[in-house]
mmCIF file of C-alpha atoms in Angstrom:
data_model
loop_
_atom_site.group_PDB
_atom_site.id
_atom_site.type_symbol
_atom_site.label_atom_id
_atom_site.label_comp_id
_atom_site.label_asym_id
_atom_site.label_seq_id
_atom_site.Cartn_x
_atom_site.Cartn_y
_atom_site.Cartn_z
ATOM 1 C CA MET A 1350 99.415 -176.012 96.404
ATOM 2 C CA LYS A 1351 102.779 -174.752 95.180
ATOM 3 C CA LYS A 1352 101.259 -174.050 91.752
ATOM 4 C CA ALA A 1353 98.390 -172.102 93.320
ATOM 5 C CA PHE A 1354 100.840 -170.108 95.467
ATOM 6 C CA ASN A 1355 102.901 -169.225 92.370
ATOM 7 C CA SER A 1356 99.745 -168.034 90.606
ATOM 8 C CA ILE A 1357 98.846 -165.836 93.560
ATOM 9 C CA ALA A 1358 102.382 -164.463 93.695
ATOM 10 C CA ILE A 1359 102.300 -163.641 89.963
ATOM 11 C CA PHE A 1360 98.921 -161.905 90.401
ATOM 12 C CA VAL A 1361 100.186 -159.825 93.342
ATOM 13 C CA LEU A 1362 103.382 -158.895 91.490
ATOM 14 C CA SER A 1363 101.403 -157.892 88.397
ATOM 15 C CA THR A 1364 99.092 -155.774 90.532
ATOM 16 C CA VAL A 1365 102.043 -153.976 92.166
ATOM 17 C CA VAL A 1366 103.668 -153.336 88.781
ATOM 18 C CA CYS A 1367 100.390 -151.967 87.447
ATOM 19 C CA MET A 1368 99.984 -149.694 90.461
ATOM 20 C CA LEU A 1369 103.500 -148.329 90.048
ATOM 21 C CA SER A 1370 102.979 -147.879 86.324
ATOM 22 C CA CYS A 1371 99.680 -146.088 86.871
ATOM 23 C CA SER A 1372 101.085 -143.896 89.632
ATOM 24 C CA SER A 1373 103.804 -142.650 87.280
ATOM 25 C CA GLU A 1374 101.042 -140.928 85.344
ATOM 26 C CA ALA A 1375 99.369 -139.481 88.424
ATOM 27 C CA PRO A 1376 101.603 -136.411 88.869
ATOM 28 C CA GLY A 1377 100.400 -135.143 85.522
ATOM 29 C CA GLU A 1378 96.875 -135.059 86.900
ATOM 30 C CA GLU A 1379 97.863 -133.661 90.263
ATOM 31 C CA LEU A 1380 99.819 -130.833 88.646
ATOM 32 C CA LYS A 1381 97.180 -129.846 86.128
ATOM 33 C CA ASP A 1382 96.692 -126.532 87.963
ATOM 34 C CA GLU A 1383 100.423 -125.947 88.311
ATOM 35 C CA LEU A 1384 102.673 -124.063 85.960
ATOM 36 C CA LYS A 1385 104.721 -125.925 83.362
ATOM 37 C CA GLU A 1386 106.699 -123.800 80.953
ATOM 38 C CA PRO A 1387 108.653 -124.911 77.880
ATOM 39 C CA GLY A 1388 112.313 -125.175 78.778
ATOM 40 C CA SER A 1389 111.667 -124.992 82.536
ATOM 41 C CA ASP A 1390 113.007 -127.526 84.995
ATOM 42 C CA ILE A 1391 110.132 -129.978 85.281
ATOM 43 C CA SER A 1392 111.286 -130.883 88.795
ATOM 44 C CA GLU A 1393 110.368 -127.380 89.975
ATOM 45 C CA GLN A 1394 106.624 -126.939 89.775
ATOM 46 C CA VAL A 1395 105.014 -123.906 91.318
ATOM 47 C CA GLN A 1396 101.431 -123.562 92.472
ATOM 48 C CA LEU A 1397 99.553 -120.633 90.960
ATOM 49 C CA TYR A 1398 97.016 -118.576 92.868
ATOM 50 C CA ASP A 1399 93.801 -117.610 91.087
ATOM 51 C CA TRP A 1400 94.953 -114.117 90.118
ATOM 52 C CA GLU A 1401 98.157 -115.579 88.689
ATOM 53 C CA LYS A 1402 96.264 -118.158 86.627
ATOM 54 C CA ASN A 1403 94.150 -115.389 85.112
ATOM 55 C CA ARG A 1404 97.060 -113.048 84.345
ATOM 56 C CA THR A 1405 97.776 -112.835 80.616
ATOM 57 C CA GLU A 1406 100.635 -110.319 80.653
ATOM 58 C CA MET A 1407 103.118 -108.566 82.870
ATOM 59 C CA LEU A 1408 101.727 -105.511 84.669
ATOM 60 C CA ASN A 1409 103.350 -102.095 84.333
ATOM 61 C CA SER A 1410 102.524 -98.736 85.883
ATOM 62 C CA THR A 1411 103.061 -95.163 84.767
ATOM 63 C CA ASP A 1412 103.620 -93.472 88.145
ATOM 64 C CA MET A 1413 105.034 -95.577 90.967
ATOM 65 C CA VAL A 1414 105.803 -94.037 94.359
ATOM 66 C CA LEU A 1415 108.323 -95.471 96.807
ATOM 67 C CA ILE A 1416 106.865 -96.195 100.258
ATOM 68 C CA TYR A 1417 109.562 -96.717 102.875
ATOM 69 C CA GLY A 1418 108.577 -98.468 106.095
ATOM 70 C CA GLY A 1419 109.644 -101.121 108.586
ATOM 71 C CA ASP A 1420 112.470 -99.344 110.417
ATOM 72 C CA ARG A 1421 111.386 -98.405 113.934
ATOM 73 C CA SER A 1422 113.377 -95.166 113.705
ATOM 74 C CA ARG A 1423 111.036 -93.810 111.034
ATOM 75 C CA GLU A 1424 108.394 -91.368 112.192
ATOM 76 C CA PRO A 1425 105.635 -92.137 111.621
ATOM 77 C CA TYR A 1426 106.388 -95.855 111.769
ATOM 78 C CA GLU A 1427 103.118 -97.072 110.283
ATOM 79 C CA TRP A 1428 101.322 -96.185 107.067
ATOM 80 C CA THR A 1429 97.625 -95.635 107.786
ATOM 81 C CA THR A 1430 94.617 -95.259 105.497
ATOM 82 C CA GLU A 1431 94.575 -91.526 106.177
ATOM 83 C CA ALA A 1432 98.241 -91.219 105.208
ATOM 84 C CA PHE A 1433 97.697 -93.089 101.942
ATOM 85 C CA GLU A 1434 94.630 -91.172 100.793
ATOM 86 C CA PRO A 1435 96.487 -88.206 99.187
ATOM 87 C CA TYR A 1436 98.727 -90.676 97.316
ATOM 88 C CA VAL A 1437 95.648 -92.301 95.829
ATOM 89 C CA LYS A 1438 93.426 -89.257 95.181
ATOM 90 C CA TYR A 1439 94.448 -85.702 94.375
ATOM 91 C CA GLU A 1440 92.061 -82.770 94.717
ATOM 92 C CA ASP A 1441 93.089 -79.834 92.542
ATOM 93 C CA GLN A 1442 92.699 -76.137 93.330
ATOM 94 C CA LYS A 1443 89.244 -76.105 91.717
ATOM 95 C CA GLY A 1444 88.040 -78.916 93.951
ATOM 96 C CA LYS A 1445 88.088 -81.587 91.257
ATOM 97 C CA SER A 1446 89.404 -85.045 92.253
ATOM 98 C CA HIS A 1447 91.841 -87.164 90.209
ATOM 99 C CA TRP A 1448 93.550 -90.518 90.554
ATOM 100 C CA MET A 1449 97.152 -89.891 91.640
ATOM 101 C CA PHE A 1450 99.842 -92.629 91.801
ATOM 102 C CA ASP A 1451 98.949 -95.950 90.211
ATOM 103 C CA ALA A 1452 101.604 -98.136 91.880
ATOM 104 C CA PHE A 1453 103.286 -98.385 95.277
ATOM 105 C CA VAL A 1454 106.671 -99.922 96.092
ATOM 106 C CA PHE A 1455 107.012 -101.163 99.657
ATOM 107 C CA LEU A 1456 110.663 -101.214 100.709
ATOM 108 C CA GLU A 1457 113.080 -100.739 103.578
ATOM 109 C CA LEU A 1458 116.858 -100.486 103.931
ATOM 110 C CA GLY A 1459 117.394 -101.638 107.510
ATOM 111 C CA ASP A 1460 116.009 -101.844 111.041
ATOM 112 C CA SER A 1461 117.697 -99.656 113.648
ATOM 113 C CA GLU A 1462 115.968 -101.416 116.546
ATOM 114 C CA ARG A 1463 117.397 -104.815 115.602
ATOM 115 C CA GLU A 1464 120.540 -103.329 114.004
ATOM 116 C CA VAL A 1465 120.169 -105.279 110.777
ATOM 117 C CA MET A 1466 120.370 -104.202 107.166
ATOM 118 C CA TYR A 1467 118.365 -105.392 104.171
ATOM 119 C CA THR A 1468 120.917 -104.047 101.699
ATOM 120 C CA TYR A 1469 124.569 -103.258 102.209
ATOM 121 C CA TYR A 1470 125.618 -100.806 99.524
ATOM 122 C CA THR A 1471 123.113 -98.069 100.331
ATOM 123 C CA TYR A 1472 122.864 -98.720 104.065
ATOM 124 C CA ASP A 1473 126.389 -99.194 105.380
ATOM 125 C CA LYS A 1474 126.162 -99.195 109.191
ATOM 126 C CA PRO A 1475 129.352 -100.524 110.870
ATOM 127 C CA SER A 1476 127.565 -102.029 113.898
ATOM 128 C CA TYR A 1477 124.789 -103.691 111.882
ATOM 129 C CA THR A 1478 124.616 -107.305 110.732
ATOM 130 C CA SER A 1479 122.882 -108.747 107.674
ATOM 131 C CA ALA A 1480 119.176 -109.502 107.976
ATOM 132 C CA THR A 1481 118.174 -113.118 108.533
ATOM 133 C CA LYS A 1482 115.177 -115.097 107.324
ATOM 134 C CA ASN A 1483 113.257 -114.058 110.448
ATOM 135 C CA ASP A 1484 114.039 -110.405 109.696
ATOM 136 C CA TRP A 1485 112.827 -110.813 106.110
ATOM 137 C CA LYS A 1486 109.638 -112.448 107.386
ATOM 138 C CA ARG A 1487 109.121 -109.715 109.979
ATOM 139 C CA LEU A 1488 109.373 -107.074 107.258
ATOM 140 C CA VAL A 1489 106.757 -108.777 105.094
ATOM 141 C CA ASP A 1490 104.443 -109.125 108.088
ATOM 142 C CA TYR A 1491 104.828 -105.382 108.665
ATOM 143 C CA TYR A 1492 103.739 -104.664 105.080
ATOM 144 C CA PHE A 1493 100.670 -106.872 105.563
ATOM 145 C CA GLY A 1494 99.534 -105.418 108.898
ATOM 146 C CA SER A 1495 95.799 -105.741 109.504
ATOM 147 C CA ASN A 1496 95.162 -101.982 109.731
ATOM 148 C CA THR A 1497 98.259 -100.519 108.109
ATOM 149 C CA GLY A 1498 100.495 -100.986 105.097
ATOM 150 C CA ILE A 1499 98.925 -102.640 102.071
ATOM 151 C CA GLY A 1500 95.627 -103.097 103.894
ATOM 152 C CA ALA A 1501 95.493 -99.369 104.579
ATOM 153 C CA LEU A 1502 96.246 -98.669 100.918
ATOM 154 C CA ASN A 1503 93.427 -101.007 99.902
ATOM 155 C CA ARG A 1504 90.998 -99.051 102.100
ATOM 156 C CA ALA A 1505 92.275 -95.702 100.806
ATOM 157 C CA VAL A 1506 91.459 -96.836 97.263
ATOM 158 C CA ALA A 1507 87.997 -97.921 98.383
ATOM 159 C CA ASN A 1508 87.451 -94.466 99.895
ATOM 160 C CA ALA A 1509 88.630 -92.751 96.713
ATOM 161 C CA GLN A 1510 86.139 -94.757 94.656
ATOM 162 C CA ASN A 1511 83.318 -93.167 96.641
ATOM 163 C CA THR A 1512 84.261 -89.900 94.916
ATOM 164 C CA LEU A 1513 85.871 -90.980 91.646
ATOM 165 C CA GLY A 1514 83.890 -94.110 90.871
ATOM 166 C CA ASN A 1515 85.542 -97.419 90.079
ATOM 167 C CA GLN A 1516 89.236 -97.071 89.375
ATOM 168 C CA PRO A 1517 90.275 -97.704 85.736
ATOM 169 C CA LYS A 1518 92.591 -100.442 86.985
ATOM 170 C CA LYS A 1519 93.558 -101.756 90.390
ATOM 171 C CA ARG A 1520 96.349 -99.879 92.132
ATOM 172 C CA ARG A 1521 99.483 -101.966 91.803
ATOM 173 C CA VAL A 1522 101.754 -103.154 94.585
ATOM 174 C CA VAL A 1523 105.444 -103.932 94.159
ATOM 175 C CA ILE A 1524 107.475 -105.486 96.992
ATOM 176 C CA ALA A 1525 111.231 -104.991 97.377
ATOM 177 C CA ILE A 1526 113.381 -108.120 97.734
ATOM 178 C CA PRO A 1527 116.057 -107.730 100.420
ATOM 179 C CA GLU A 1528 119.623 -108.252 99.287
ATOM 180 C CA PRO A 1529 120.926 -111.737 100.192
ATOM 181 C CA ILE A 1530 124.129 -110.253 101.633
ATOM 182 C CA ARG A 1531 126.970 -112.754 101.449
ATOM 183 C CA TYR A 1532 128.440 -112.200 104.892
ATOM 184 C CA LYS A 1533 126.809 -111.975 108.311
ATOM 185 C CA LYS A 1534 128.986 -108.945 108.950
ATOM 186 C CA PRO A 1535 128.648 -107.085 105.649
ATOM 187 C CA GLY A 1536 131.924 -106.361 103.899
ATOM 188 C CA GLU A 1537 133.947 -108.637 106.191
ATOM 189 C CA MET A 1538 135.065 -111.635 104.139
ATOM 190 C CA SER A 1539 136.116 -113.467 107.310
ATOM 191 C CA SER A 1540 132.536 -113.333 108.562
ATOM 192 C CA SER A 1541 130.240 -116.348 108.223
ATOM 193 C CA THR A 1542 128.135 -116.902 105.088
ATOM 194 C CA ILE A 1543 125.899 -119.355 106.983
ATOM 195 C CA TYR A 1544 123.657 -117.149 109.104
ATOM 196 C CA TRP A 1545 120.363 -116.561 107.285
ATOM 197 C CA GLY A 1546 118.342 -119.683 108.090
ATOM 198 C CA SER A 1547 116.984 -122.657 106.170
ATOM 199 C CA VAL A 1548 114.551 -123.480 103.360
ATOM 200 C CA ASP A 1549 112.812 -126.857 103.423
ATOM 201 C CA GLY A 1550 115.372 -128.166 105.898
ATOM 202 C CA HIS A 1551 118.358 -127.011 103.840
ATOM 203 C CA ILE A 1552 120.749 -124.685 105.690
ATOM 204 C CA ILE A 1553 121.338 -121.668 103.457
ATOM 205 C CA ASP A 1554 124.938 -120.712 102.662
ATOM 206 C CA PHE A 1555 125.185 -117.304 100.992
ATOM 207 C CA SER A 1556 128.601 -118.107 99.513
ATOM 208 C CA LYS A 1557 126.591 -120.132 96.978
ATOM 209 C CA ASN A 1558 124.445 -118.354 94.421
ATOM 210 C CA GLU A 1559 121.978 -121.237 94.301
ATOM 211 C CA ASP A 1560 121.312 -120.685 98.010
ATOM 212 C CA ARG A 1561 120.972 -116.929 97.582
ATOM 213 C CA ILE A 1562 118.413 -117.636 94.842
ATOM 214 C CA ALA A 1563 116.608 -120.146 97.082
ATOM 215 C CA ALA A 1564 116.272 -117.511 99.827
ATOM 216 C CA CYS A 1565 114.819 -115.007 97.356
ATOM 217 C CA LYS A 1566 112.362 -117.604 96.064
ATOM 218 C CA TRP A 1567 111.240 -118.310 99.628
ATOM 219 C CA TYR A 1568 110.687 -114.574 100.153
ATOM 220 C CA VAL A 1569 108.686 -114.237 96.918
ATOM 221 C CA ASP A 1570 106.524 -117.200 97.887
ATOM 222 C CA TYR A 1571 105.919 -115.811 101.361
ATOM 223 C CA VAL A 1572 104.792 -112.475 99.880
ATOM 224 C CA ARG A 1573 102.529 -114.294 97.428
ATOM 225 C CA SER A 1574 100.984 -116.395 100.205
ATOM 226 C CA LYS A 1575 100.296 -113.297 102.330
ATOM 227 C CA PHE A 1576 98.697 -111.527 99.377
ATOM 228 C CA ASN A 1577 96.496 -114.539 98.764
ATOM 229 C CA GLU A 1578 95.573 -114.698 102.450
ATOM 230 C CA MET A 1579 94.443 -111.070 102.535
ATOM 231 C CA GLN A 1580 92.264 -111.185 99.391
ATOM 232 C CA TYR A 1581 92.469 -107.438 98.704
ATOM 233 C CA LYS A 1582 89.793 -106.092 96.367
ATOM 234 C CA ASN A 1583 91.385 -102.840 95.201
ATOM 235 C CA VAL A 1584 95.103 -103.588 94.794
ATOM 236 C CA GLU A 1585 97.021 -106.305 93.005
ATOM 237 C CA LEU A 1586 100.542 -107.713 93.289
ATOM 238 C CA ALA A 1587 102.317 -106.545 90.142
ATOM 239 C CA GLY A 1588 105.962 -107.304 90.750
ATOM 240 C CA PHE A 1589 109.111 -107.222 92.822
ATOM 241 C CA TYR A 1590 111.817 -104.590 93.194
ATOM 242 C CA TRP A 1591 115.528 -105.434 93.454
ATOM 243 C CA LEU A 1592 116.817 -103.434 96.404
ATOM 244 C CA TYR A 1593 120.546 -103.541 95.628
ATOM 245 C CA GLU A 1594 121.229 -100.537 93.386
ATOM 246 C CA THR A 1595 124.364 -101.774 91.632
ATOM 247 C CA VAL A 1596 125.888 -105.034 90.412
ATOM 248 C CA GLU A 1597 129.058 -106.828 91.484
ATOM 249 C CA PRO A 1598 130.451 -108.204 88.213
ATOM 250 C CA GLY A 1599 131.016 -111.931 88.290
ATOM 251 C CA LYS A 1600 128.970 -112.329 91.473
ATOM 252 C CA ASP A 1601 125.457 -111.017 90.935
ATOM 253 C CA GLU A 1602 124.571 -111.892 87.342
ATOM 254 C CA GLU A 1603 123.646 -115.504 88.100
ATOM 255 C CA LEU A 1604 121.683 -114.432 91.184
ATOM 256 C CA ILE A 1605 119.643 -111.824 89.307
ATOM 257 C CA LYS A 1606 118.923 -114.203 86.447
ATOM 258 C CA GLY A 1607 117.785 -116.914 88.864
ATOM 259 C CA VAL A 1608 115.345 -114.568 90.555
ATOM 260 C CA ARG A 1609 114.137 -113.223 87.190
ATOM 261 C CA ASP A 1610 113.496 -116.734 85.880
ATOM 262 C CA TYR A 1611 111.371 -117.527 88.914
ATOM 263 C CA LEU A 1612 109.332 -114.328 88.716
ATOM 264 C CA GLU A 1613 108.642 -114.925 85.024
ATOM 265 C CA LYS A 1614 106.690 -118.047 85.953
ATOM 266 C CA PHE A 1615 104.058 -115.771 87.510
ATOM 267 C CA LYS A 1616 104.359 -112.878 85.047
ATOM 268 C CA TYR A 1617 105.680 -110.557 87.756
ATOM 269 C CA ASN A 1618 107.524 -107.411 86.731
ATOM 270 C CA PHE A 1619 111.132 -107.414 87.994
ATOM 271 C CA CYS A 1620 112.088 -103.767 88.676
ATOM 272 C CA TRP A 1621 115.421 -102.120 89.440
ATOM 273 C CA ALA A 1622 116.492 -98.545 90.223
ATOM 274 C CA PRO A 1623 120.252 -98.240 89.641
ATOM 275 C CA PHE A 1624 121.916 -95.110 90.932
ATOM 276 C CA TYR A 1625 123.661 -92.679 88.594
ATOM 277 C CA LYS A 1626 126.396 -94.462 86.607
ATOM 278 C CA SER A 1627 126.213 -97.559 88.823
ATOM 279 C CA THR A 1628 127.828 -100.722 87.528
ATOM 280 C CA GLY A 1629 125.460 -102.516 85.166
ATOM 281 C CA HIS A 1630 122.968 -99.686 84.708
ATOM 282 C CA ASP A 1631 123.533 -99.656 80.943
ATOM 283 C CA LYS A 1632 123.066 -103.453 80.725
ATOM 284 C CA TRP A 1633 119.917 -103.615 82.841
ATOM 285 C CA ASP A 1634 117.956 -105.622 80.286
ATOM 286 C CA LYS A 1635 120.780 -108.113 79.685
ATOM 287 C CA LEU A 1636 121.026 -108.642 83.437
ATOM 288 C CA GLY A 1637 117.395 -109.754 83.400
ATOM 289 C CA PHE A 1638 115.333 -106.851 84.705
ATOM 290 C CA ASN A 1639 112.012 -106.046 83.046
ATOM 291 C CA THR A 1640 112.025 -102.376 84.073
ATOM 292 C CA ALA A 1641 114.863 -100.078 85.178
ATOM 293 C CA TYR A 1642 114.251 -96.665 86.721
ATOM 294 C CA TYR A 1643 117.454 -94.674 86.312
ATOM 295 C CA GLN A 1644 118.329 -92.378 89.217
ATOM 296 C CA PRO A 1645 119.733 -88.961 88.225
ATOM 297 C CA ASN A 1646 120.875 -88.301 91.844
ATOM 298 C CA TYR A 1647 120.799 -84.595 91.027
ATOM 299 C CA PHE A 1648 118.448 -83.363 93.748
ATOM 300 C CA PHE A 1649 120.623 -84.515 96.660
ATOM 301 C CA ASN A 1650 124.022 -83.449 95.345
ATOM 302 C CA SER A 1651 124.125 -79.686 95.645
ATOM 303 C CA ASP A 1652 127.498 -79.510 93.888
ATOM 304 C CA LYS A 1653 126.129 -81.112 90.705
ATOM 305 C CA SER A 1654 124.877 -78.915 87.895
ATOM 306 C CA ILE A 1655 121.706 -79.473 85.946
ATOM 307 C CA GLN A 1656 123.860 -81.129 83.297
ATOM 308 C CA GLN A 1657 123.916 -84.328 85.378
ATOM 309 C CA LEU A 1658 120.114 -84.431 85.249
ATOM 310 C CA LYS A 1659 120.205 -83.905 81.489
ATOM 311 C CA ASP A 1660 122.892 -86.554 81.023
ATOM 312 C CA ALA A 1661 120.794 -89.027 83.013
ATOM 313 C CA CYS A 1662 117.797 -88.315 80.799
ATOM 314 C CA GLN A 1663 119.857 -88.840 77.673
ATOM 315 C CA THR A 1664 121.146 -92.154 79.031
ATOM 316 C CA ALA A 1665 117.571 -93.244 79.739
ATOM 317 C CA VAL A 1666 116.602 -92.391 76.179
ATOM 318 C CA ASP A 1667 119.655 -94.141 74.684
ATOM 319 C CA LYS A 1668 119.411 -97.261 76.844
ATOM 320 C CA ASN A 1669 115.614 -97.533 76.828
ATOM 321 C CA MET A 1670 115.369 -96.993 80.580
ATOM 322 C CA ASP A 1671 112.628 -95.435 82.635
ATOM 323 C CA MET A 1672 113.455 -92.842 85.299
ATOM 324 C CA GLU A 1673 113.192 -91.850 88.935
ATOM 325 C CA PHE A 1674 111.949 -88.434 90.077
ATOM 326 C CA GLU A 1675 113.690 -87.424 93.318
ATOM 327 C CA PHE A 1676 112.860 -85.048 96.178
ATOM 328 C CA ASP A 1677 112.644 -85.079 99.971
ATOM 329 C CA TYR A 1678 112.168 -82.861 103.060
ATOM 330 C CA ARG A 1679 114.844 -80.427 101.914
ATOM 331 C CA ALA A 1680 112.498 -78.914 99.321
ATOM 332 C CA LEU A 1681 109.968 -77.833 101.974
ATOM 333 C CA ALA A 1682 109.966 -74.063 102.521
ATOM 334 C CA LYS A 1683 110.785 -74.334 106.241
ATOM 335 C CA ASN A 1684 113.988 -76.214 105.363
ATOM 336 C CA ASP A 1685 114.764 -74.283 102.193
ATOM 337 C CA PRO A 1686 114.448 -70.527 102.815
ATOM 338 C CA LYS A 1687 116.326 -69.628 99.630
ATOM 339 C CA GLY A 1688 114.375 -72.104 97.507
ATOM 340 C CA PHE A 1689 117.491 -73.985 96.365
ATOM 341 C CA TYR A 1690 116.057 -77.501 96.643
ATOM 342 C CA ALA A 1691 112.586 -76.468 95.527
ATOM 343 C CA SER A 1692 114.237 -75.148 92.387
ATOM 344 C CA ARG A 1693 116.034 -78.455 91.856
ATOM 345 C CA MET A 1694 112.742 -80.290 92.248
ATOM 346 C CA ARG A 1695 111.284 -78.068 89.538
ATOM 347 C CA ASP A 1696 114.298 -78.868 87.357
ATOM 348 C CA TYR A 1697 113.113 -82.490 87.192
ATOM 349 C CA MET A 1698 109.757 -81.339 85.842
ATOM 350 C CA SER A 1699 111.251 -79.102 83.158
ATOM 351 C CA VAL A 1700 114.086 -81.387 82.065
ATOM 352 C CA PHE A 1701 111.856 -84.471 82.000
ATOM 353 C CA LYS A 1702 109.606 -82.567 79.629
ATOM 354 C CA GLU A 1703 112.545 -81.358 77.542
ATOM 355 C CA TYR A 1704 113.766 -84.947 76.981
ATOM 356 C CA LYS A 1705 110.248 -86.379 76.527
ATOM 357 C CA ILE A 1706 110.626 -88.445 79.696
ATOM 358 C CA TRP A 1707 107.388 -86.890 80.943
ATOM 359 C CA ASP A 1708 105.585 -87.917 77.764
ATOM 360 C CA HIS A 1709 106.711 -91.488 77.226
ATOM 361 C CA LYS A 1710 108.540 -93.036 80.182
ATOM 362 C CA PHE A 1711 107.382 -94.873 83.284
ATOM 363 C CA LEU A 1712 108.371 -92.945 86.404
ATOM 364 C CA ALA A 1713 109.218 -93.917 89.964
ATOM 365 C CA TYR A 1714 109.043 -91.217 92.638
ATOM 366 C CA TYR A 1715 111.479 -91.029 95.542
ATOM 367 C CA GLN A 1716 110.060 -88.777 98.270
ATOM 368 C CA GLY A 1717 112.148 -89.718 101.307
ATOM 369 C CA LEU A 1718 109.759 -91.056 103.956
ATOM 370 C CA ASN A 1719 106.443 -89.283 103.353
ATOM 371 C CA ASN A 1720 107.357 -85.850 102.067
ATOM 372 C CA PHE A 1721 104.668 -85.802 99.405
ATOM 373 C CA LEU A 1722 102.249 -85.856 102.331
ATOM 374 C CA SER A 1723 104.285 -83.114 104.042
ATOM 375 C CA PHE A 1724 103.836 -80.868 101.011
ATOM 376 C CA LYS A 1725 100.129 -81.599 100.886
ATOM 377 C CA ASN A 1726 99.628 -80.738 104.558
ATOM 378 C CA SER A 1727 101.911 -77.693 104.635
ATOM 379 C CA GLY A 1728 100.379 -74.319 105.374
ATOM 380 C CA ASP A 1729 103.136 -72.482 103.508
ATOM 381 C CA SER A 1730 101.980 -70.929 100.218
ATOM 382 C CA LYS A 1731 105.257 -71.835 98.485
ATOM 383 C CA ASP A 1732 104.830 -75.479 99.447
ATOM 384 C CA GLN A 1733 101.228 -75.452 98.270
ATOM 385 C CA GLU A 1734 102.221 -73.992 94.915
ATOM 386 C CA LEU A 1735 104.955 -76.612 94.439
ATOM 387 C CA TYR A 1736 102.620 -79.380 95.600
ATOM 388 C CA HIS A 1737 99.935 -78.522 93.045
ATOM 389 C CA ASP A 1738 102.482 -78.008 90.253
ATOM 390 C CA PHE A 1739 103.960 -81.410 91.004
ATOM 391 C CA CYS A 1740 100.556 -83.136 91.115
ATOM 392 C CA GLN A 1741 99.600 -81.551 87.784
ATOM 393 C CA PHE A 1742 102.921 -82.771 86.372
ATOM 394 C CA VAL A 1743 101.941 -86.313 87.369
ATOM 395 C CA ILE A 1744 98.265 -86.467 86.449
ATOM 396 C CA THR A 1745 98.594 -84.781 83.022
ATOM 397 C CA ARG A 1746 101.300 -87.057 81.651
ATOM 398 C CA PRO A 1747 100.332 -88.253 78.150
ATOM 399 C CA ILE A 1748 101.422 -91.832 78.882
ATOM 400 C CA ARG A 1749 98.649 -92.163 81.483
ATOM 401 C CA SER A 1750 95.965 -92.077 78.794
ATOM 402 C CA LYS A 1751 97.549 -94.814 76.679
#
């Protein structure tokens, strides 16, 4: 009896060992649809959505417009299909239609209703606190509204195809990543760094770069999941935009690299738009960004001569950067009776051509809230002339045909 029991025990033990041995191979099968890259941490596997599995290269765009939204103080607050249509399709003075912008950055700086900020450097409000995980989530949900935001853009493209036929490529969407601001009260080092929320049960502490990276990864994954949920037919997720426009040496390099490494797993373009002479602008590629749109900051600063615009162009050429074209409500005739800001807007067109930026570089377009639409809808002849000149500047760029 004892001998029989020992035999049974040996059989059971052998079976358990076999099961454990076999199960050690199972993850390889379970992860066959997940991404494994040479040199990557094998412990971090990421699930790919269908469009990510089929992507063979990183997506770029020639003409990317910045779409601000999410702050309740903005008027209008929501981006509708009707509002997006002129950004997608341009009708020239002869009645011929053209594709306009090919990419759209969705971004916001803060929320006045909740008194929170998504980035500190460019949105310093003394009474505001840093945005939390719930604020980040709320912003993404705003972008993915059922009848507004990216959904409205998707419908605007569908409407444009009724006139122009199938678009040569899907319009591209880029989503800004909020800054993981170290302190709950920005700029106050005595303020708590543990305020944002948690990821997978881990309480995030923004004094640690690994936690700042973890928060950004959560945000990227939430955006990806929403895009997959919506199943848009006419737009595609092309990349992410780093909202913080400068770099704090010794503090941000590891953070940026961590986010870049994660985005590379999905072949997402990591974009940045540093302001004029900001720290790190000339080392954008070493920091880890795939694309950098250099801001001349000439339009807004009335005391700056056109030389600043030219110097910015030369820097872009020397440092292999792309550029940002800047204008806002000040260039409209009703706000600019002497044509000062309209003239500065035209300076971008002429100087960009002089330095071959117009010919060869990717461009991002800062327009304030929706001032491109304001020009389009203006009844002033000066605004209409500037509007059509600007649209022709965009649609005739040689790089668009490459």
